[in-house]
Amino acid sequence: MSLDFFVVLGQWPMLLKGLALTCLLTAIAAPVGTCLGIACAWSRVHGPTWLRAMVGAYVELIRNTPFIIQLFFIFFGLPAMGVKLSAETASILAMVLNLGAYACEIVRAGIEATHPGQIEAAKSLALNRWQIFTRVVLPPSLGRVWPALVSQIIIVMLGSAVCGQISTEEISYAANLISSRTFRSMESYILVTVAYLGLAVMLRQALNWVGPRFIFGR
């Protein structure tokens, strides 16, 4: 079998558009989903009983159902309730909700590992609950769980490949379309594999650089 990558690379505008959209989906979903996860983690640790129950139900629902079902429910199910979203918006919402649920449990583990003495010391300095959480509890908690959180963000980025099933024109959608047009499936999927590998490596390096400098202050 001979490989001809030039035929596939001739469709570079479509590949570039798909790559750019994959990056955009991740750039929006990663910070929003992480913030959602932090808020949910706080709710599960310090929130009132009714809020802990609601967040717990959300986390269990998302963590125990496939991402593609969540995506289909948002894109195909919500219109039956009068909520119609574009493919891109539905993809971002699904990625945010998925990441938020997993990030919640990751961050919660870091919060619960905080030594009680740190909180008592913060209270002795007359810090309020918000200041204690954001300045004393959260930064070291994120530092403890950052590798796991980075891995989960990468998993969500890779999971964006499923979004092509609702016609979101990300890179796997582009690869499928090019494959059907050129009949060069092997070349198309080799290129998209290399693209995802490169994105994952660069995203991990970027997050590992950003985290210690701007998020948990190491």
JSON list of C-alpha atoms in Angstrom, two decimals:
[
{"chain": "A", "resi": 1, "resn": "MET", "atom": "CA", "xyz": [0.00, 0.00, 0.00]},
{"chain": "A", "resi": 2, "resn": "SER", "atom": "CA", "xyz": [1.41, 3.38, -1.02]},
{"chain": "A", "resi": 3, "resn": "LEU", "atom": "CA", "xyz": [0.68, 6.50, 0.97]},
{"chain": "A", "resi": 4, "resn": "ASP", "atom": "CA", "xyz": [0.06, 9.83, -0.71]},
{"chain": "A", "resi": 5, "resn": "PHE", "atom": "CA", "xyz": [-0.12, 12.61, 1.86]},
{"chain": "A", "resi": 6, "resn": "PHE", "atom": "CA", "xyz": [0.01, 15.34, -0.77]},
{"chain": "A", "resi": 7, "resn": "VAL", "atom": "CA", "xyz": [-3.57, 14.60, -1.82]},
{"chain": "A", "resi": 8, "resn": "VAL", "atom": "CA", "xyz": [-4.76, 15.10, 1.75]},
{"chain": "A", "resi": 9, "resn": "LEU", "atom": "CA", "xyz": [-2.50, 18.07, 2.42]},
{"chain": "A", "resi": 10, "resn": "GLY", "atom": "CA", "xyz": [-3.99, 19.68, -0.65]},
{"chain": "A", "resi": 11, "resn": "GLN", "atom": "CA", "xyz": [-7.08, 20.17, 1.52]},
{"chain": "A", "resi": 12, "resn": "TRP", "atom": "CA", "xyz": [-5.05, 22.22, 4.01]},
{"chain": "A", "resi": 13, "resn": "PRO", "atom": "CA", "xyz": [-7.60, 25.07, 4.35]},
{"chain": "A", "resi": 14, "resn": "MET", "atom": "CA", "xyz": [-10.15, 22.59, 5.71]},
{"chain": "A", "resi": 15, "resn": "LEU", "atom": "CA", "xyz": [-7.59, 20.99, 8.01]},
{"chain": "A", "resi": 16, "resn": "LEU", "atom": "CA", "xyz": [-6.45, 24.38, 9.28]},
{"chain": "A", "resi": 17, "resn": "LYS", "atom": "CA", "xyz": [-10.04, 25.48, 9.92]},
{"chain": "A", "resi": 18, "resn": "GLY", "atom": "CA", "xyz": [-10.73, 22.28, 11.82]},
{"chain": "A", "resi": 19, "resn": "LEU", "atom": "CA", "xyz": [-7.56, 22.65, 13.87]},
{"chain": "A", "resi": 20, "resn": "ALA", "atom": "CA", "xyz": [-8.42, 26.27, 14.70]},
{"chain": "A", "resi": 21, "resn": "LEU", "atom": "CA", "xyz": [-11.94, 25.34, 15.80]},
{"chain": "A", "resi": 22, "resn": "THR", "atom": "CA", "xyz": [-10.63, 22.51, 18.00]},
{"chain": "A", "resi": 23, "resn": "CYS", "atom": "CA", "xyz": [-8.28, 25.02, 19.66]},
{"chain": "A", "resi": 24, "resn": "LEU", "atom": "CA", "xyz": [-11.12, 27.52, 20.08]},
{"chain": "A", "resi": 25, "resn": "LEU", "atom": "CA", "xyz": [-13.45, 24.96, 21.66]},
{"chain": "A", "resi": 26, "resn": "THR", "atom": "CA", "xyz": [-10.73, 23.97, 24.10]},
{"chain": "A", "resi": 27, "resn": "ALA", "atom": "CA", "xyz": [-9.71, 27.56, 24.85]},
{"chain": "A", "resi": 28, "resn": "ILE", "atom": "CA", "xyz": [-13.28, 28.38, 25.89]},
{"chain": "A", "resi": 29, "resn": "ALA", "atom": "CA", "xyz": [-14.26, 25.11, 27.58]},
{"chain": "A", "resi": 30, "resn": "ALA", "atom": "CA", "xyz": [-11.07, 24.61, 29.63]},
{"chain": "A", "resi": 31, "resn": "PRO", "atom": "CA", "xyz": [-11.18, 27.77, 31.81]},
{"chain": "A", "resi": 32, "resn": "VAL", "atom": "CA", "xyz": [-14.97, 27.86, 32.09]},
{"chain": "A", "resi": 33, "resn": "GLY", "atom": "CA", "xyz": [-15.18, 24.15, 32.93]},
{"chain": "A", "resi": 34, "resn": "THR", "atom": "CA", "xyz": [-12.38, 24.48, 35.48]},
{"chain": "A", "resi": 35, "resn": "CYS", "atom": "CA", "xyz": [-14.11, 27.42, 37.17]},
{"chain": "A", "resi": 36, "resn": "LEU", "atom": "CA", "xyz": [-17.34, 25.43, 37.22]},
{"chain": "A", "resi": 37, "resn": "GLY", "atom": "CA", "xyz": [-15.47, 22.53, 38.80]},
{"chain": "A", "resi": 38, "resn": "ILE", "atom": "CA", "xyz": [-13.99, 24.79, 41.49]},
{"chain": "A", "resi": 39, "resn": "ALA", "atom": "CA", "xyz": [-17.42, 26.25, 42.29]},
{"chain": "A", "resi": 40, "resn": "CYS", "atom": "CA", "xyz": [-18.93, 22.77, 42.49]},
{"chain": "A", "resi": 41, "resn": "ALA", "atom": "CA", "xyz": [-16.06, 21.54, 44.67]},
{"chain": "A", "resi": 42, "resn": "TRP", "atom": "CA", "xyz": [-16.66, 24.40, 47.11]},
{"chain": "A", "resi": 43, "resn": "SER", "atom": "CA", "xyz": [-20.36, 23.57, 47.10]},
{"chain": "A", "resi": 44, "resn": "ARG", "atom": "CA", "xyz": [-19.74, 19.92, 47.92]},
{"chain": "A", "resi": 45, "resn": "VAL", "atom": "CA", "xyz": [-17.38, 20.78, 50.76]},
{"chain": "A", "resi": 46, "resn": "HIS", "atom": "CA", "xyz": [-18.85, 23.95, 52.29]},
{"chain": "A", "resi": 47, "resn": "GLY", "atom": "CA", "xyz": [-22.29, 24.39, 50.73]},
{"chain": "A", "resi": 48, "resn": "PRO", "atom": "CA", "xyz": [-25.66, 23.84, 52.39]},
{"chain": "A", "resi": 49, "resn": "THR", "atom": "CA", "xyz": [-27.22, 20.37, 52.28]},
{"chain": "A", "resi": 50, "resn": "TRP", "atom": "CA", "xyz": [-29.58, 21.09, 49.39]},
{"chain": "A", "resi": 51, "resn": "LEU", "atom": "CA", "xyz": [-26.75, 22.51, 47.26]},
{"chain": "A", "resi": 52, "resn": "ARG", "atom": "CA", "xyz": [-24.46, 19.57, 48.03]},
{"chain": "A", "resi": 53, "resn": "ALA", "atom": "CA", "xyz": [-27.24, 17.22, 46.92]},
{"chain": "A", "resi": 54, "resn": "MET", "atom": "CA", "xyz": [-27.82, 19.09, 43.66]},
{"chain": "A", "resi": 55, "resn": "VAL", "atom": "CA", "xyz": [-24.14, 19.27, 42.78]},
{"chain": "A", "resi": 56, "resn": "GLY", "atom": "CA", "xyz": [-23.65, 15.63, 43.75]},
{"chain": "A", "resi": 57, "resn": "ALA", "atom": "CA", "xyz": [-26.48, 14.61, 41.41]},
{"chain": "A", "resi": 58, "resn": "TYR", "atom": "CA", "xyz": [-24.95, 16.64, 38.57]},
{"chain": "A", "resi": 59, "resn": "VAL", "atom": "CA", "xyz": [-21.50, 15.12, 39.13]},
{"chain": "A", "resi": 60, "resn": "GLU", "atom": "CA", "xyz": [-22.82, 11.56, 39.24]},
{"chain": "A", "resi": 61, "resn": "LEU", "atom": "CA", "xyz": [-24.97, 12.11, 36.15]},
{"chain": "A", "resi": 62, "resn": "ILE", "atom": "CA", "xyz": [-22.10, 13.44, 34.05]},
{"chain": "A", "resi": 63, "resn": "ARG", "atom": "CA", "xyz": [-19.45, 11.03, 35.33]},
{"chain": "A", "resi": 64, "resn": "ASN", "atom": "CA", "xyz": [-21.63, 7.98, 34.69]},
{"chain": "A", "resi": 65, "resn": "THR", "atom": "CA", "xyz": [-22.92, 8.74, 31.20]},
{"chain": "A", "resi": 66, "resn": "PRO", "atom": "CA", "xyz": [-21.01, 8.85, 27.88]},
{"chain": "A", "resi": 67, "resn": "PHE", "atom": "CA", "xyz": [-19.92, 12.24, 26.58]},
{"chain": "A", "resi": 68, "resn": "ILE", "atom": "CA", "xyz": [-21.59, 11.60, 23.23]},
{"chain": "A", "resi": 69, "resn": "ILE", "atom": "CA", "xyz": [-24.96, 11.07, 24.96]},
{"chain": "A", "resi": 70, "resn": "GLN", "atom": "CA", "xyz": [-24.53, 14.35, 26.83]},
{"chain": "A", "resi": 71, "resn": "LEU", "atom": "CA", "xyz": [-23.69, 16.07, 23.55]},
{"chain": "A", "resi": 72, "resn": "PHE", "atom": "CA", "xyz": [-26.70, 14.55, 21.76]},
{"chain": "A", "resi": 73, "resn": "PHE", "atom": "CA", "xyz": [-29.03, 15.49, 24.61]},
{"chain": "A", "resi": 74, "resn": "ILE", "atom": "CA", "xyz": [-27.90, 19.12, 24.45]},
{"chain": "A", "resi": 75, "resn": "PHE", "atom": "CA", "xyz": [-28.01, 19.38, 20.65]},
{"chain": "A", "resi": 76, "resn": "PHE", "atom": "CA", "xyz": [-30.97, 17.14, 19.79]},
{"chain": "A", "resi": 77, "resn": "GLY", "atom": "CA", "xyz": [-32.90, 16.98, 23.06]},
{"chain": "A", "resi": 78, "resn": "LEU", "atom": "CA", "xyz": [-33.00, 20.59, 24.21]},
{"chain": "A", "resi": 79, "resn": "PRO", "atom": "CA", "xyz": [-34.77, 21.83, 21.02]},
{"chain": "A", "resi": 80, "resn": "ALA", "atom": "CA", "xyz": [-37.77, 19.73, 22.12]},
{"chain": "A", "resi": 81, "resn": "MET", "atom": "CA", "xyz": [-37.86, 22.00, 25.19]},
{"chain": "A", "resi": 82, "resn": "GLY", "atom": "CA", "xyz": [-37.60, 25.13, 23.06]},
{"chain": "A", "resi": 83, "resn": "VAL", "atom": "CA", "xyz": [-33.83, 25.62, 23.47]},
{"chain": "A", "resi": 84, "resn": "LYS", "atom": "CA", "xyz": [-32.08, 25.47, 20.12]},
{"chain": "A", "resi": 85, "resn": "LEU", "atom": "CA", "xyz": [-28.29, 25.82, 20.02]},
{"chain": "A", "resi": 86, "resn": "SER", "atom": "CA", "xyz": [-25.79, 25.94, 17.21]},
{"chain": "A", "resi": 87, "resn": "ALA", "atom": "CA", "xyz": [-23.44, 22.98, 16.84]},
{"chain": "A", "resi": 88, "resn": "GLU", "atom": "CA", "xyz": [-20.52, 25.01, 18.16]},
{"chain": "A", "resi": 89, "resn": "THR", "atom": "CA", "xyz": [-22.43, 26.33, 21.18]},
{"chain": "A", "resi": 90, "resn": "ALA", "atom": "CA", "xyz": [-23.74, 22.86, 22.01]},
{"chain": "A", "resi": 91, "resn": "SER", "atom": "CA", "xyz": [-20.21, 21.47, 21.76]},
{"chain": "A", "resi": 92, "resn": "ILE", "atom": "CA", "xyz": [-18.81, 24.09, 24.12]},
{"chain": "A", "resi": 93, "resn": "LEU", "atom": "CA", "xyz": [-21.65, 23.61, 26.61]},
{"chain": "A", "resi": 94, "resn": "ALA", "atom": "CA", "xyz": [-21.20, 19.83, 26.59]},
{"chain": "A", "resi": 95, "resn": "MET", "atom": "CA", "xyz": [-17.43, 20.15, 27.07]},
{"chain": "A", "resi": 96, "resn": "VAL", "atom": "CA", "xyz": [-17.87, 22.65, 29.92]},
{"chain": "A", "resi": 97, "resn": "LEU", "atom": "CA", "xyz": [-20.40, 20.48, 31.75]},
{"chain": "A", "resi": 98, "resn": "ASN", "atom": "CA", "xyz": [-18.28, 17.37, 31.28]},
{"chain": "A", "resi": 99, "resn": "LEU", "atom": "CA", "xyz": [-15.07, 19.01, 32.48]},
{"chain": "A", "resi": 100, "resn": "GLY", "atom": "CA", "xyz": [-16.87, 20.72, 35.36]},
{"chain": "A", "resi": 101, "resn": "ALA", "atom": "CA", "xyz": [-18.07, 17.42, 36.81]},
{"chain": "A", "resi": 102, "resn": "TYR", "atom": "CA", "xyz": [-14.67, 15.74, 36.67]},
{"chain": "A", "resi": 103, "resn": "ALA", "atom": "CA", "xyz": [-12.82, 18.86, 37.80]},
{"chain": "A", "resi": 104, "resn": "CYS", "atom": "CA", "xyz": [-15.19, 19.10, 40.76]},
{"chain": "A", "resi": 105, "resn": "GLU", "atom": "CA", "xyz": [-14.01, 15.79, 42.20]},
{"chain": "A", "resi": 106, "resn": "ILE", "atom": "CA", "xyz": [-10.37, 16.49, 41.40]},
{"chain": "A", "resi": 107, "resn": "VAL", "atom": "CA", "xyz": [-10.41, 19.89, 43.10]},
{"chain": "A", "resi": 108, "resn": "ARG", "atom": "CA", "xyz": [-12.50, 18.59, 46.00]},
{"chain": "A", "resi": 109, "resn": "ALA", "atom": "CA", "xyz": [-9.76, 16.06, 46.77]},
{"chain": "A", "resi": 110, "resn": "GLY", "atom": "CA", "xyz": [-7.25, 18.92, 46.95]},
{"chain": "A", "resi": 111, "resn": "ILE", "atom": "CA", "xyz": [-9.52, 21.04, 49.17]},
{"chain": "A", "resi": 112, "resn": "GLU", "atom": "CA", "xyz": [-10.17, 18.20, 51.60]},
{"chain": "A", "resi": 113, "resn": "ALA", "atom": "CA", "xyz": [-6.42, 17.62, 51.92]},
{"chain": "A", "resi": 114, "resn": "THR", "atom": "CA", "xyz": [-5.96, 21.13, 53.38]},
{"chain": "A", "resi": 115, "resn": "HIS", "atom": "CA", "xyz": [-4.65, 20.98, 56.93]},
{"chain": "A", "resi": 116, "resn": "PRO", "atom": "CA", "xyz": [-7.17, 22.38, 59.44]},
{"chain": "A", "resi": 117, "resn": "GLY", "atom": "CA", "xyz": [-4.39, 24.40, 61.05]},
{"chain": "A", "resi": 118, "resn": "GLN", "atom": "CA", "xyz": [-4.11, 26.55, 57.94]},
{"chain": "A", "resi": 119, "resn": "ILE", "atom": "CA", "xyz": [-7.76, 27.48, 58.15]},
{"chain": "A", "resi": 120, "resn": "GLU", "atom": "CA", "xyz": [-7.52, 28.21, 61.88]},
{"chain": "A", "resi": 121, "resn": "ALA", "atom": "CA", "xyz": [-4.51, 30.44, 61.25]},
{"chain": "A", "resi": 122, "resn": "ALA", "atom": "CA", "xyz": [-6.42, 32.32, 58.56]},
{"chain": "A", "resi": 123, "resn": "LYS", "atom": "CA", "xyz": [-9.37, 32.83, 60.90]},
{"chain": "A", "resi": 124, "resn": "SER", "atom": "CA", "xyz": [-7.02, 34.19, 63.55]},
{"chain": "A", "resi": 125, "resn": "LEU", "atom": "CA", "xyz": [-5.98, 36.86, 61.04]},
{"chain": "A", "resi": 126, "resn": "ALA", "atom": "CA", "xyz": [-9.65, 37.90, 60.71]},
{"chain": "A", "resi": 127, "resn": "LEU", "atom": "CA", "xyz": [-10.00, 36.73, 57.12]},
{"chain": "A", "resi": 128, "resn": "ASN", "atom": "CA", "xyz": [-13.56, 36.12, 55.96]},
{"chain": "A", "resi": 129, "resn": "ARG", "atom": "CA", "xyz": [-14.75, 32.86, 54.37]},
{"chain": "A", "resi": 130, "resn": "TRP", "atom": "CA", "xyz": [-14.18, 34.12, 50.82]},
{"chain": "A", "resi": 131, "resn": "GLN", "atom": "CA", "xyz": [-10.65, 35.28, 51.59]},
{"chain": "A", "resi": 132, "resn": "ILE", "atom": "CA", "xyz": [-9.82, 32.03, 53.36]},
{"chain": "A", "resi": 133, "resn": "PHE", "atom": "CA", "xyz": [-11.01, 29.96, 50.41]},
{"chain": "A", "resi": 134, "resn": "THR", "atom": "CA", "xyz": [-9.45, 32.01, 47.61]},
{"chain": "A", "resi": 135, "resn": "ARG", "atom": "CA", "xyz": [-6.16, 32.91, 49.33]},
{"chain": "A", "resi": 136, "resn": "VAL", "atom": "CA", "xyz": [-5.45, 30.11, 51.79]},
{"chain": "A", "resi": 137, "resn": "VAL", "atom": "CA", "xyz": [-7.29, 26.98, 50.66]},
{"chain": "A", "resi": 138, "resn": "LEU", "atom": "CA", "xyz": [-7.62, 27.11, 46.88]},
{"chain": "A", "resi": 139, "resn": "PRO", "atom": "CA", "xyz": [-4.08, 27.91, 45.62]},
{"chain": "A", "resi": 140, "resn": "PRO", "atom": "CA", "xyz": [-2.30, 25.04, 47.43]},
{"chain": "A", "resi": 141, "resn": "SER", "atom": "CA", "xyz": [-5.25, 22.75, 46.67]},
{"chain": "A", "resi": 142, "resn": "LEU", "atom": "CA", "xyz": [-4.86, 23.41, 42.96]},
{"chain": "A", "resi": 143, "resn": "GLY", "atom": "CA", "xyz": [-1.12, 22.85, 43.30]},
{"chain": "A", "resi": 144, "resn": "ARG", "atom": "CA", "xyz": [-1.73, 19.39, 44.77]},
{"chain": "A", "resi": 145, "resn": "VAL", "atom": "CA", "xyz": [-4.12, 18.27, 42.02]},
{"chain": "A", "resi": 146, "resn": "TRP", "atom": "CA", "xyz": [-2.79, 20.24, 39.05]},
{"chain": "A", "resi": 147, "resn": "PRO", "atom": "CA", "xyz": [-1.33, 17.23, 37.14]},
{"chain": "A", "resi": 148, "resn": "ALA", "atom": "CA", "xyz": [-4.66, 15.39, 37.37]},
{"chain": "A", "resi": 149, "resn": "LEU", "atom": "CA", "xyz": [-6.58, 18.51, 36.34]},
{"chain": "A", "resi": 150, "resn": "VAL", "atom": "CA", "xyz": [-4.29, 19.08, 33.36]},
{"chain": "A", "resi": 151, "resn": "SER", "atom": "CA", "xyz": [-4.81, 15.48, 32.26]},
{"chain": "A", "resi": 152, "resn": "GLN", "atom": "CA", "xyz": [-8.58, 15.90, 32.50]},
{"chain": "A", "resi": 153, "resn": "ILE", "atom": "CA", "xyz": [-8.49, 19.08, 30.41]},
{"chain": "A", "resi": 154, "resn": "ILE", "atom": "CA", "xyz": [-6.51, 17.21, 27.74]},
{"chain": "A", "resi": 155, "resn": "ILE", "atom": "CA", "xyz": [-9.04, 14.35, 27.83]},
{"chain": "A", "resi": 156, "resn": "VAL", "atom": "CA", "xyz": [-11.85, 16.86, 27.21]},
{"chain": "A", "resi": 157, "resn": "MET", "atom": "CA", "xyz": [-9.86, 18.41, 24.35]},
{"chain": "A", "resi": 158, "resn": "LEU", "atom": "CA", "xyz": [-9.43, 14.97, 22.77]},
{"chain": "A", "resi": 159, "resn": "GLY", "atom": "CA", "xyz": [-13.11, 14.26, 23.40]},
{"chain": "A", "resi": 160, "resn": "SER", "atom": "CA", "xyz": [-14.00, 17.22, 21.20]},
{"chain": "A", "resi": 161, "resn": "ALA", "atom": "CA", "xyz": [-13.49, 14.81, 18.29]},
{"chain": "A", "resi": 162, "resn": "VAL", "atom": "CA", "xyz": [-16.98, 13.49, 19.08]},
{"chain": "A", "resi": 163, "resn": "CYS", "atom": "CA", "xyz": [-18.42, 16.93, 18.36]},
{"chain": "A", "resi": 164, "resn": "GLY", "atom": "CA", "xyz": [-18.06, 16.23, 14.65]},
{"chain": "A", "resi": 165, "resn": "GLN", "atom": "CA", "xyz": [-21.08, 13.95, 15.05]},
{"chain": "A", "resi": 166, "resn": "ILE", "atom": "CA", "xyz": [-23.30, 17.05, 15.29]},
{"chain": "A", "resi": 167, "resn": "SER", "atom": "CA", "xyz": [-21.51, 18.76, 12.38]},
{"chain": "A", "resi": 168, "resn": "THR", "atom": "CA", "xyz": [-19.14, 20.86, 14.44]},
{"chain": "A", "resi": 169, "resn": "GLU", "atom": "CA", "xyz": [-16.36, 21.41, 11.92]},
{"chain": "A", "resi": 170, "resn": "GLU", "atom": "CA", "xyz": [-13.43, 20.53, 14.19]},
{"chain": "A", "resi": 171, "resn": "ILE", "atom": "CA", "xyz": [-10.41, 18.62, 12.98]},
{"chain": "A", "resi": 172, "resn": "SER", "atom": "CA", "xyz": [-11.84, 15.10, 13.11]},
{"chain": "A", "resi": 173, "resn": "TYR", "atom": "CA", "xyz": [-14.86, 16.31, 11.12]},
{"chain": "A", "resi": 174, "resn": "ALA", "atom": "CA", "xyz": [-12.44, 17.73, 8.56]},
{"chain": "A", "resi": 175, "resn": "ALA", "atom": "CA", "xyz": [-10.54, 14.44, 8.42]},
{"chain": "A", "resi": 176, "resn": "ASN", "atom": "CA", "xyz": [-13.76, 12.47, 7.83]},
{"chain": "A", "resi": 177, "resn": "LEU", "atom": "CA", "xyz": [-14.81, 14.83, 5.06]},
{"chain": "A", "resi": 178, "resn": "ILE", "atom": "CA", "xyz": [-11.40, 14.76, 3.36]},
{"chain": "A", "resi": 179, "resn": "SER", "atom": "CA", "xyz": [-11.35, 10.97, 3.59]},
{"chain": "A", "resi": 180, "resn": "SER", "atom": "CA", "xyz": [-14.72, 10.72, 1.87]},
{"chain": "A", "resi": 181, "resn": "ARG", "atom": "CA", "xyz": [-13.62, 13.11, -0.88]},
{"chain": "A", "resi": 182, "resn": "THR", "atom": "CA", "xyz": [-10.14, 11.74, -1.58]},
{"chain": "A", "resi": 183, "resn": "PHE", "atom": "CA", "xyz": [-10.57, 8.07, -0.54]},
{"chain": "A", "resi": 184, "resn": "ARG", "atom": "CA", "xyz": [-7.32, 8.47, 1.41]},
{"chain": "A", "resi": 185, "resn": "SER", "atom": "CA", "xyz": [-8.52, 7.33, 4.80]},
{"chain": "A", "resi": 186, "resn": "MET", "atom": "CA", "xyz": [-5.16, 6.15, 6.11]},
{"chain": "A", "resi": 187, "resn": "GLU", "atom": "CA", "xyz": [-3.40, 9.40, 5.28]},
{"chain": "A", "resi": 188, "resn": "SER", "atom": "CA", "xyz": [-6.27, 11.51, 6.64]},
{"chain": "A", "resi": 189, "resn": "TYR", "atom": "CA", "xyz": [-6.33, 9.76, 9.98]},
{"chain": "A", "resi": 190, "resn": "ILE", "atom": "CA", "xyz": [-2.55, 9.65, 10.32]},
{"chain": "A", "resi": 191, "resn": "LEU", "atom": "CA", "xyz": [-2.48, 13.43, 9.93]},
{"chain": "A", "resi": 192, "resn": "VAL", "atom": "CA", "xyz": [-5.30, 13.99, 12.40]},
{"chain": "A", "resi": 193, "resn": "THR", "atom": "CA", "xyz": [-3.61, 11.65, 14.88]},
{"chain": "A", "resi": 194, "resn": "VAL", "atom": "CA", "xyz": [-0.41, 13.66, 14.64]},
{"chain": "A", "resi": 195, "resn": "ALA", "atom": "CA", "xyz": [-2.43, 16.87, 15.04]},
{"chain": "A", "resi": 196, "resn": "TYR", "atom": "CA", "xyz": [-4.13, 15.65, 18.22]},
{"chain": "A", "resi": 197, "resn": "LEU", "atom": "CA", "xyz": [-0.82, 14.40, 19.60]},
{"chain": "A", "resi": 198, "resn": "GLY", "atom": "CA", "xyz": [0.78, 17.78, 18.96]},
{"chain": "A", "resi": 199, "resn": "LEU", "atom": "CA", "xyz": [-2.16, 19.63, 20.52]},
{"chain": "A", "resi": 200, "resn": "ALA", "atom": "CA", "xyz": [-2.06, 17.43, 23.62]},
{"chain": "A", "resi": 201, "resn": "VAL", "atom": "CA", "xyz": [1.68, 17.92, 24.12]},
{"chain": "A", "resi": 202, "resn": "MET", "atom": "CA", "xyz": [1.50, 21.69, 23.61]},
{"chain": "A", "resi": 203, "resn": "LEU", "atom": "CA", "xyz": [-1.55, 22.03, 25.86]},
{"chain": "A", "resi": 204, "resn": "ARG", "atom": "CA", "xyz": [0.12, 20.08, 28.65]},
{"chain": "A", "resi": 205, "resn": "GLN", "atom": "CA", "xyz": [3.27, 22.17, 28.41]},
{"chain": "A", "resi": 206, "resn": "ALA", "atom": "CA", "xyz": [1.27, 25.42, 28.35]},
{"chain": "A", "resi": 207, "resn": "LEU", "atom": "CA", "xyz": [-0.83, 24.47, 31.38]},
{"chain": "A", "resi": 208, "resn": "ASN", "atom": "CA", "xyz": [2.20, 23.25, 33.33]},
{"chain": "A", "resi": 209, "resn": "TRP", "atom": "CA", "xyz": [3.84, 26.61, 32.62]},
{"chain": "A", "resi": 210, "resn": "VAL", "atom": "CA", "xyz": [0.78, 28.72, 33.47]},
{"chain": "A", "resi": 211, "resn": "GLY", "atom": "CA", "xyz": [-0.24, 26.87, 36.64]},
{"chain": "A", "resi": 212, "resn": "PRO", "atom": "CA", "xyz": [2.82, 27.42, 38.84]},
{"chain": "A", "resi": 213, "resn": "ARG", "atom": "CA", "xyz": [3.24, 31.03, 37.73]},
{"chain": "A", "resi": 214, "resn": "PHE", "atom": "CA", "xyz": [-0.26, 32.46, 37.77]},
{"chain": "A", "resi": 215, "resn": "ILE", "atom": "CA", "xyz": [-2.68, 30.06, 39.47]},
{"chain": "A", "resi": 216, "resn": "PHE", "atom": "CA", "xyz": [-1.18, 28.48, 42.57]},
{"chain": "A", "resi": 217, "resn": "GLY", "atom": "CA", "xyz": [1.90, 30.67, 42.87]},
{"chain": "A", "resi": 218, "resn": "ARG", "atom": "CA", "xyz": [4.85, 28.33, 43.02]}
]
